[in-house]
């Protein structure tokens, strides 16, 4: 049997709690989308300009592969700037990724104000053997914890933007040792005589 959403839909009509939950969900989703944009930029910079192409033959294209790539490059490139920041960023994203998955791929199946504003996210799962669909719970989370996840996502997005800018700058300004031999060679070449 497919889950009965009629009680939730009936409660939702004209109720303020829907607006509140929608806002909380929106804060998480929008901030993680901003994070993902900068994560892609970080992966692109690492791959094309900071030696990541020597670690992985292909530029990653999905959220999980970008996270894995950034972590792998940070662990293997000893001279890379911001290594600790990259690993901390990946850890934060991994912690929030399951919340994101559950609220994006699930629906609000229940809201219990009496139990600390508990929200239950669920989705439908097909049981092919029984030719039926069943509702499965993805996550139970309080409004307070959902708001905290949104705040964490906002901080993560800000950290990713800052890290992306640092890596871009680092890629534009190679270490001084790389530039010095070329400048020294240019200066030691005698000027042509007229």
PDB file of C-alpha atoms in Angstrom:
ATOM      1  CA  UNK A   1       0.000   0.000   0.000  1.00  0.00           C
ATOM      2  CA  UNK A   2       1.229   3.476  -0.842  1.00  0.00           C
ATOM      3  CA  UNK A   3       1.520   5.766   2.197  1.00  0.00           C
ATOM      4  CA  UNK A   4      -1.503   7.847   3.159  1.00  0.00           C
ATOM      5  CA  UNK A   5      -0.569  11.503   2.825  1.00  0.00           C
ATOM      6  CA  UNK A   6      -4.148  12.762   3.215  1.00  0.00           C
ATOM      7  CA  UNK A   7      -3.725  13.603   6.907  1.00  0.00           C
ATOM      8  CA  UNK A   8      -0.512  15.559   6.274  1.00  0.00           C
ATOM      9  CA  UNK A   9      -2.014  17.332   3.243  1.00  0.00           C
ATOM     10  CA  UNK A  10      -5.168  18.228   5.173  1.00  0.00           C
ATOM     11  CA  UNK A  11      -3.107  19.671   8.015  1.00  0.00           C
ATOM     12  CA  UNK A  12      -0.876  21.522   5.574  1.00  0.00           C
ATOM     13  CA  UNK A  13      -3.628  23.581   4.019  1.00  0.00           C
ATOM     14  CA  UNK A  14      -3.439  27.045   5.447  1.00  0.00           C
ATOM     15  CA  UNK A  15      -1.124  26.103   8.297  1.00  0.00           C
ATOM     16  CA  UNK A  16       1.887  28.143   9.246  1.00  0.00           C
ATOM     17  CA  UNK A  17       4.046  25.124  10.036  1.00  0.00           C
ATOM     18  CA  UNK A  18       4.359  24.318   6.333  1.00  0.00           C
ATOM     19  CA  UNK A  19       5.954  27.711   5.709  1.00  0.00           C
ATOM     20  CA  UNK A  20       8.352  27.180   8.610  1.00  0.00           C
ATOM     21  CA  UNK A  21       9.411  23.701   7.506  1.00  0.00           C
ATOM     22  CA  UNK A  22       9.708  24.852   3.888  1.00  0.00           C
ATOM     23  CA  UNK A  23      12.031  27.640   4.986  1.00  0.00           C
ATOM     24  CA  UNK A  24      14.181  25.267   7.045  1.00  0.00           C
ATOM     25  CA  UNK A  25      14.415  22.795   4.166  1.00  0.00           C
ATOM     26  CA  UNK A  26      15.165  25.615   1.745  1.00  0.00           C
ATOM     27  CA  UNK A  27      18.042  26.920   3.863  1.00  0.00           C
ATOM     28  CA  UNK A  28      19.690  23.485   3.875  1.00  0.00           C
ATOM     29  CA  UNK A  29      19.144  22.824   0.170  1.00  0.00           C
ATOM     30  CA  UNK A  30      20.141  26.284  -1.083  1.00  0.00           C
ATOM     31  CA  UNK A  31      23.288  26.475   1.013  1.00  0.00           C
ATOM     32  CA  UNK A  32      24.382  22.992   0.009  1.00  0.00           C
ATOM     33  CA  UNK A  33      23.775  23.947  -3.635  1.00  0.00           C
ATOM     34  CA  UNK A  34      26.074  26.946  -3.124  1.00  0.00           C
ATOM     35  CA  UNK A  35      28.584  24.629  -1.477  1.00  0.00           C
ATOM     36  CA  UNK A  36      28.407  22.213  -4.404  1.00  0.00           C
ATOM     37  CA  UNK A  37      29.058  25.030  -6.882  1.00  0.00           C
ATOM     38  CA  UNK A  38      32.277  25.959  -5.059  1.00  0.00           C
ATOM     39  CA  UNK A  39      33.188  22.282  -4.578  1.00  0.00           C
ATOM     40  CA  UNK A  40      33.076  21.867  -8.355  1.00  0.00           C
ATOM     41  CA  UNK A  41      35.260  24.957  -8.742  1.00  0.00           C
ATOM     42  CA  UNK A  42      37.728  23.580  -6.177  1.00  0.00           C
ATOM     43  CA  UNK A  43      37.859  20.235  -8.004  1.00  0.00           C
ATOM     44  CA  UNK A  44      38.352  21.982 -11.345  1.00  0.00           C
ATOM     45  CA  UNK A  45      41.205  24.137  -9.989  1.00  0.00           C
ATOM     46  CA  UNK A  46      42.876  21.160  -8.346  1.00  0.00           C
ATOM     47  CA  UNK A  47      42.575  19.071 -11.477  1.00  0.00           C
ATOM     48  CA  UNK A  48      43.580  21.573 -14.143  1.00  0.00           C
ATOM     49  CA  UNK A  49      45.978  23.874 -12.316  1.00  0.00           C
ATOM     50  CA  UNK A  50      47.329  22.235  -9.168  1.00  0.00           C
ATOM     51  CA  UNK A  51      48.327  18.736 -10.256  1.00  0.00           C
ATOM     52  CA  UNK A  52      45.143  16.791  -9.619  1.00  0.00           C
ATOM     53  CA  UNK A  53      45.290  15.402 -13.140  1.00  0.00           C
ATOM     54  CA  UNK A  54      48.357  13.422 -12.048  1.00  0.00           C
ATOM     55  CA  UNK A  55      46.309  11.795  -9.280  1.00  0.00           C
ATOM     56  CA  UNK A  56      43.080  11.028 -11.162  1.00  0.00           C
ATOM     57  CA  UNK A  57      42.826  10.557 -14.926  1.00  0.00           C
ATOM     58  CA  UNK A  58      39.351  12.151 -15.130  1.00  0.00           C
ATOM     59  CA  UNK A  59      37.798  15.267 -13.675  1.00  0.00           C
ATOM     60  CA  UNK A  60      35.078  14.201 -11.206  1.00  0.00           C
ATOM     61  CA  UNK A  61      31.512  15.084 -12.124  1.00  0.00           C
ATOM     62  CA  UNK A  62      29.239  14.102  -9.238  1.00  0.00           C
ATOM     63  CA  UNK A  63      28.985  15.313  -5.660  1.00  0.00           C
ATOM     64  CA  UNK A  64      30.437  12.120  -4.117  1.00  0.00           C
ATOM     65  CA  UNK A  65      33.246  11.840  -6.674  1.00  0.00           C
ATOM     66  CA  UNK A  66      34.180  15.515  -6.212  1.00  0.00           C
ATOM     67  CA  UNK A  67      34.381  15.016  -2.440  1.00  0.00           C
ATOM     68  CA  UNK A  68      36.509  11.894  -2.859  1.00  0.00           C
ATOM     69  CA  UNK A  69      38.755  13.644  -5.388  1.00  0.00           C
ATOM     70  CA  UNK A  70      39.347  16.693  -3.181  1.00  0.00           C
ATOM     71  CA  UNK A  71      40.200  14.450  -0.227  1.00  0.00           C
ATOM     72  CA  UNK A  72      42.515  12.273  -2.337  1.00  0.00           C
ATOM     73  CA  UNK A  73      44.390  15.261  -3.762  1.00  0.00           C
ATOM     74  CA  UNK A  74      44.682  16.887  -0.328  1.00  0.00           C
ATOM     75  CA  UNK A  75      46.162  13.697   1.119  1.00  0.00           C
ATOM     76  CA  UNK A  76      48.611  13.050  -1.743  1.00  0.00           C
ATOM     77  CA  UNK A  77      49.864  16.519  -2.690  1.00  0.00           C
ATOM     78  CA  UNK A  78      52.339  17.414   0.052  1.00  0.00           C
ATOM     79  CA  UNK A  79      53.041  20.980  -1.106  1.00  0.00           C
ATOM     80  CA  UNK A  80      49.435  21.881  -1.789  1.00  0.00           C
ATOM     81  CA  UNK A  81      48.159  24.963   0.055  1.00  0.00           C
ATOM     82  CA  UNK A  82      45.098  24.657   2.294  1.00  0.00           C
ATOM     83  CA  UNK A  83      45.296  20.857   2.675  1.00  0.00           C
ATOM     84  CA  UNK A  84      43.816  20.842   6.200  1.00  0.00           C
ATOM     85  CA  UNK A  85      41.006  23.165   5.098  1.00  0.00           C
ATOM     86  CA  UNK A  86      40.163  20.864   2.189  1.00  0.00           C
ATOM     87  CA  UNK A  87      39.970  17.792   4.416  1.00  0.00           C
ATOM     88  CA  UNK A  88      37.840  19.625   6.996  1.00  0.00           C
ATOM     89  CA  UNK A  89      35.537  20.822   4.223  1.00  0.00           C
ATOM     90  CA  UNK A  90      35.108  17.282   2.907  1.00  0.00           C
ATOM     91  CA  UNK A  91      34.358  15.993   6.429  1.00  0.00           C
ATOM     92  CA  UNK A  92      31.698  18.668   6.931  1.00  0.00           C
ATOM     93  CA  UNK A  93      30.118  17.896   3.575  1.00  0.00           C
ATOM     94  CA  UNK A  94      30.022  14.171   4.292  1.00  0.00           C
ATOM     95  CA  UNK A  95      28.235  14.847   7.597  1.00  0.00           C
ATOM     96  CA  UNK A  96      25.587  16.996   5.888  1.00  0.00           C
ATOM     97  CA  UNK A  97      25.197  14.973   2.698  1.00  0.00           C
ATOM     98  CA  UNK A  98      22.870  12.402   4.242  1.00  0.00           C
ATOM     99  CA  UNK A  99      20.599  15.163   5.595  1.00  0.00           C
ATOM    100  CA  UNK A 100      20.531  16.714   2.128  1.00  0.00           C
ATOM    101  CA  UNK A 101      19.750  13.377   0.487  1.00  0.00           C
ATOM    102  CA  UNK A 102      16.890  12.623   2.868  1.00  0.00           C
ATOM    103  CA  UNK A 103      15.165  15.986   2.545  1.00  0.00           C
ATOM    104  CA  UNK A 104      15.658  16.284  -1.222  1.00  0.00           C
ATOM    105  CA  UNK A 105      14.604  12.723  -2.065  1.00  0.00           C
ATOM    106  CA  UNK A 106      12.021  12.357   0.667  1.00  0.00           C
ATOM    107  CA  UNK A 107       8.818  14.121   1.588  1.00  0.00           C
ATOM    108  CA  UNK A 108       7.447  15.363   4.887  1.00  0.00           C
ATOM    109  CA  UNK A 109       5.452  12.310   5.903  1.00  0.00           C
ATOM    110  CA  UNK A 110       4.632  13.458   9.413  1.00  0.00           C
ATOM    111  CA  UNK A 111       5.030  16.397  11.712  1.00  0.00           C
ATOM    112  CA  UNK A 112       4.603  15.919  15.447  1.00  0.00           C
ATOM    113  CA  UNK A 113       4.547  19.207  17.316  1.00  0.00           C
ATOM    114  CA  UNK A 114       4.132  17.469  20.658  1.00  0.00           C
ATOM    115  CA  UNK A 115       7.428  15.589  20.229  1.00  0.00           C
ATOM    116  CA  UNK A 116       9.763  18.588  19.914  1.00  0.00           C
ATOM    117  CA  UNK A 117       8.397  19.450  16.464  1.00  0.00           C
ATOM    118  CA  UNK A 118       9.580  16.121  15.069  1.00  0.00           C
ATOM    119  CA  UNK A 119       9.573  15.920  11.274  1.00  0.00           C
ATOM    120  CA  UNK A 120       9.634  12.573   9.521  1.00  0.00           C
ATOM    121  CA  UNK A 121      10.998  12.426   5.982  1.00  0.00           C
ATOM    122  CA  UNK A 122      10.035   9.356   4.000  1.00  0.00           C
ATOM    123  CA  UNK A 123      10.021   8.062   0.458  1.00  0.00           C
ATOM    124  CA  UNK A 124       8.367   5.297  -1.452  1.00  0.00           C
ATOM    125  CA  UNK A 125      10.302   2.131  -2.213  1.00  0.00           C
ATOM    126  CA  UNK A 126       9.266  -0.422  -4.773  1.00  0.00           C
ATOM    127  CA  UNK A 127       9.242  -4.061  -3.742  1.00  0.00           C
ATOM    128  CA  UNK A 128       9.480  -5.691  -7.160  1.00  0.00           C
ATOM    129  CA  UNK A 129       8.915  -9.216  -5.830  1.00  0.00           C
ATOM    130  CA  UNK A 130       5.631  -8.257  -4.182  1.00  0.00           C
ATOM    131  CA  UNK A 131       4.729  -5.789  -6.954  1.00  0.00           C
ATOM    132  CA  UNK A 132       4.016  -3.200  -4.283  1.00  0.00           C
ATOM    133  CA  UNK A 133       5.289   0.080  -2.968  1.00  0.00           C
ATOM    134  CA  UNK A 134       6.065   0.726   0.667  1.00  0.00           C
ATOM    135  CA  UNK A 135       6.798   3.871   2.564  1.00  0.00           C
ATOM    136  CA  UNK A 136      10.191   3.891   4.252  1.00  0.00           C
ATOM    137  CA  UNK A 137      11.401   6.453   6.745  1.00  0.00           C
ATOM    138  CA  UNK A 138      14.578   8.210   5.704  1.00  0.00           C
ATOM    139  CA  UNK A 139      15.026  10.459   8.718  1.00  0.00           C
ATOM    140  CA  UNK A 140      13.357  11.795  11.827  1.00  0.00           C
ATOM    141  CA  UNK A 141      14.629  15.228  12.765  1.00  0.00           C
ATOM    142  CA  UNK A 142      13.439  18.028  15.018  1.00  0.00           C
ATOM    143  CA  UNK A 143      12.880  21.543  13.720  1.00  0.00           C
ATOM    144  CA  UNK A 144      15.777  22.613  15.915  1.00  0.00           C
ATOM    145  CA  UNK A 145      18.140  20.050  14.387  1.00  0.00           C
ATOM    146  CA  UNK A 146      16.959  20.915  10.869  1.00  0.00           C
ATOM    147  CA  UNK A 147      17.669  24.603  11.603  1.00  0.00           C
ATOM    148  CA  UNK A 148      21.132  23.633  12.901  1.00  0.00           C
ATOM    149  CA  UNK A 149      21.765  21.673   9.691  1.00  0.00           C
ATOM    150  CA  UNK A 150      20.840  24.797   7.713  1.00  0.00           C
ATOM    151  CA  UNK A 151      23.265  26.903   9.752  1.00  0.00           C
ATOM    152  CA  UNK A 152      25.987  24.267   9.264  1.00  0.00           C
ATOM    153  CA  UNK A 153      25.283  24.245   5.523  1.00  0.00           C
ATOM    154  CA  UNK A 154      25.591  28.049   5.388  1.00  0.00           C
ATOM    155  CA  UNK A 155      28.937  27.935   7.197  1.00  0.00           C
ATOM    156  CA  UNK A 156      30.127  25.136   4.917  1.00  0.00           C
ATOM    157  CA  UNK A 157      29.149  27.124   1.814  1.00  0.00           C
ATOM    158  CA  UNK A 158      31.049  30.155   3.127  1.00  0.00           C
ATOM    159  CA  UNK A 159      34.145  28.073   3.863  1.00  0.00           C
ATOM    160  CA  UNK A 160      33.998  26.504   0.389  1.00  0.00           C
ATOM    161  CA  UNK A 161      33.771  29.927  -1.270  1.00  0.00           C
ATOM    162  CA  UNK A 162      36.778  31.159   0.722  1.00  0.00           C
ATOM    163  CA  UNK A 163      38.781  28.010  -0.056  1.00  0.00           C
ATOM    164  CA  UNK A 164      37.917  28.244  -3.735  1.00  0.00           C
ATOM    165  CA  UNK A 165      39.214  31.833  -3.817  1.00  0.00           C
ATOM    166  CA  UNK A 166      42.445  30.821  -2.006  1.00  0.00           C
ATOM    167  CA  UNK A 167      43.078  27.976  -4.433  1.00  0.00           C
ATOM    168  CA  UNK A 168      42.371  30.215  -7.419  1.00  0.00           C
ATOM    169  CA  UNK A 169      44.888  32.721  -6.084  1.00  0.00           C
ATOM    170  CA  UNK A 170      47.419  29.980  -5.411  1.00  0.00           C
ATOM    171  CA  UNK A 171      46.992  28.676  -8.957  1.00  0.00           C
ATOM    172  CA  UNK A 172      47.500  32.201 -10.370  1.00  0.00           C
ATOM    173  CA  UNK A 173      50.618  32.795  -8.286  1.00  0.00           C
ATOM    174  CA  UNK A 174      52.835  29.727  -8.445  1.00  0.00           C
ATOM    175  CA  UNK A 175      55.417  29.379  -5.672  1.00  0.00           C
ATOM    176  CA  UNK A 176      58.372  31.754  -5.961  1.00  0.00           C
ATOM    177  CA  UNK A 177      60.768  28.854  -6.591  1.00  0.00           C
ATOM    178  CA  UNK A 178      58.968  28.095  -9.838  1.00  0.00           C
ATOM    179  CA  UNK A 179      59.341  31.659 -11.092  1.00  0.00           C
ATOM    180  CA  UNK A 180      62.929  32.400 -10.010  1.00  0.00           C
ATOM    181  CA  UNK A 181      64.826  30.128 -12.411  1.00  0.00           C
ATOM    182  CA  UNK A 182      63.030  31.586 -15.419  1.00  0.00           C
ATOM    183  CA  UNK A 183      63.728  35.169 -14.279  1.00  0.00           C
ATOM    184  CA  UNK A 184      67.347  34.396 -13.446  1.00  0.00           C
ATOM    185  CA  UNK A 185      67.893  32.815 -16.833  1.00  0.00           C
ATOM    186  CA  UNK A 186      66.392  35.828 -18.572  1.00  0.00           C
ATOM    187  CA  UNK A 187      68.644  38.217 -16.625  1.00  0.00           C
ATOM    188  CA  UNK A 188      71.834  36.215 -17.204  1.00  0.00           C
ATOM    189  CA  UNK A 189      71.393  36.249 -20.971  1.00  0.00           C
ATOM    190  CA  UNK A 190      73.548  39.044 -22.310  1.00  0.00           C
ATOM    191  CA  UNK A 191      71.793  41.820 -24.102  1.00  0.00           C
ATOM    192  CA  UNK A 192      72.373  41.789 -27.845  1.00  0.00           C
ATOM    193  CA  UNK A 193      75.060  44.261 -28.980  1.00  0.00           C
ATOM    194  CA  UNK A 194      74.106  46.841 -31.471  1.00  0.00           C
TER     195      UNK A 194
END
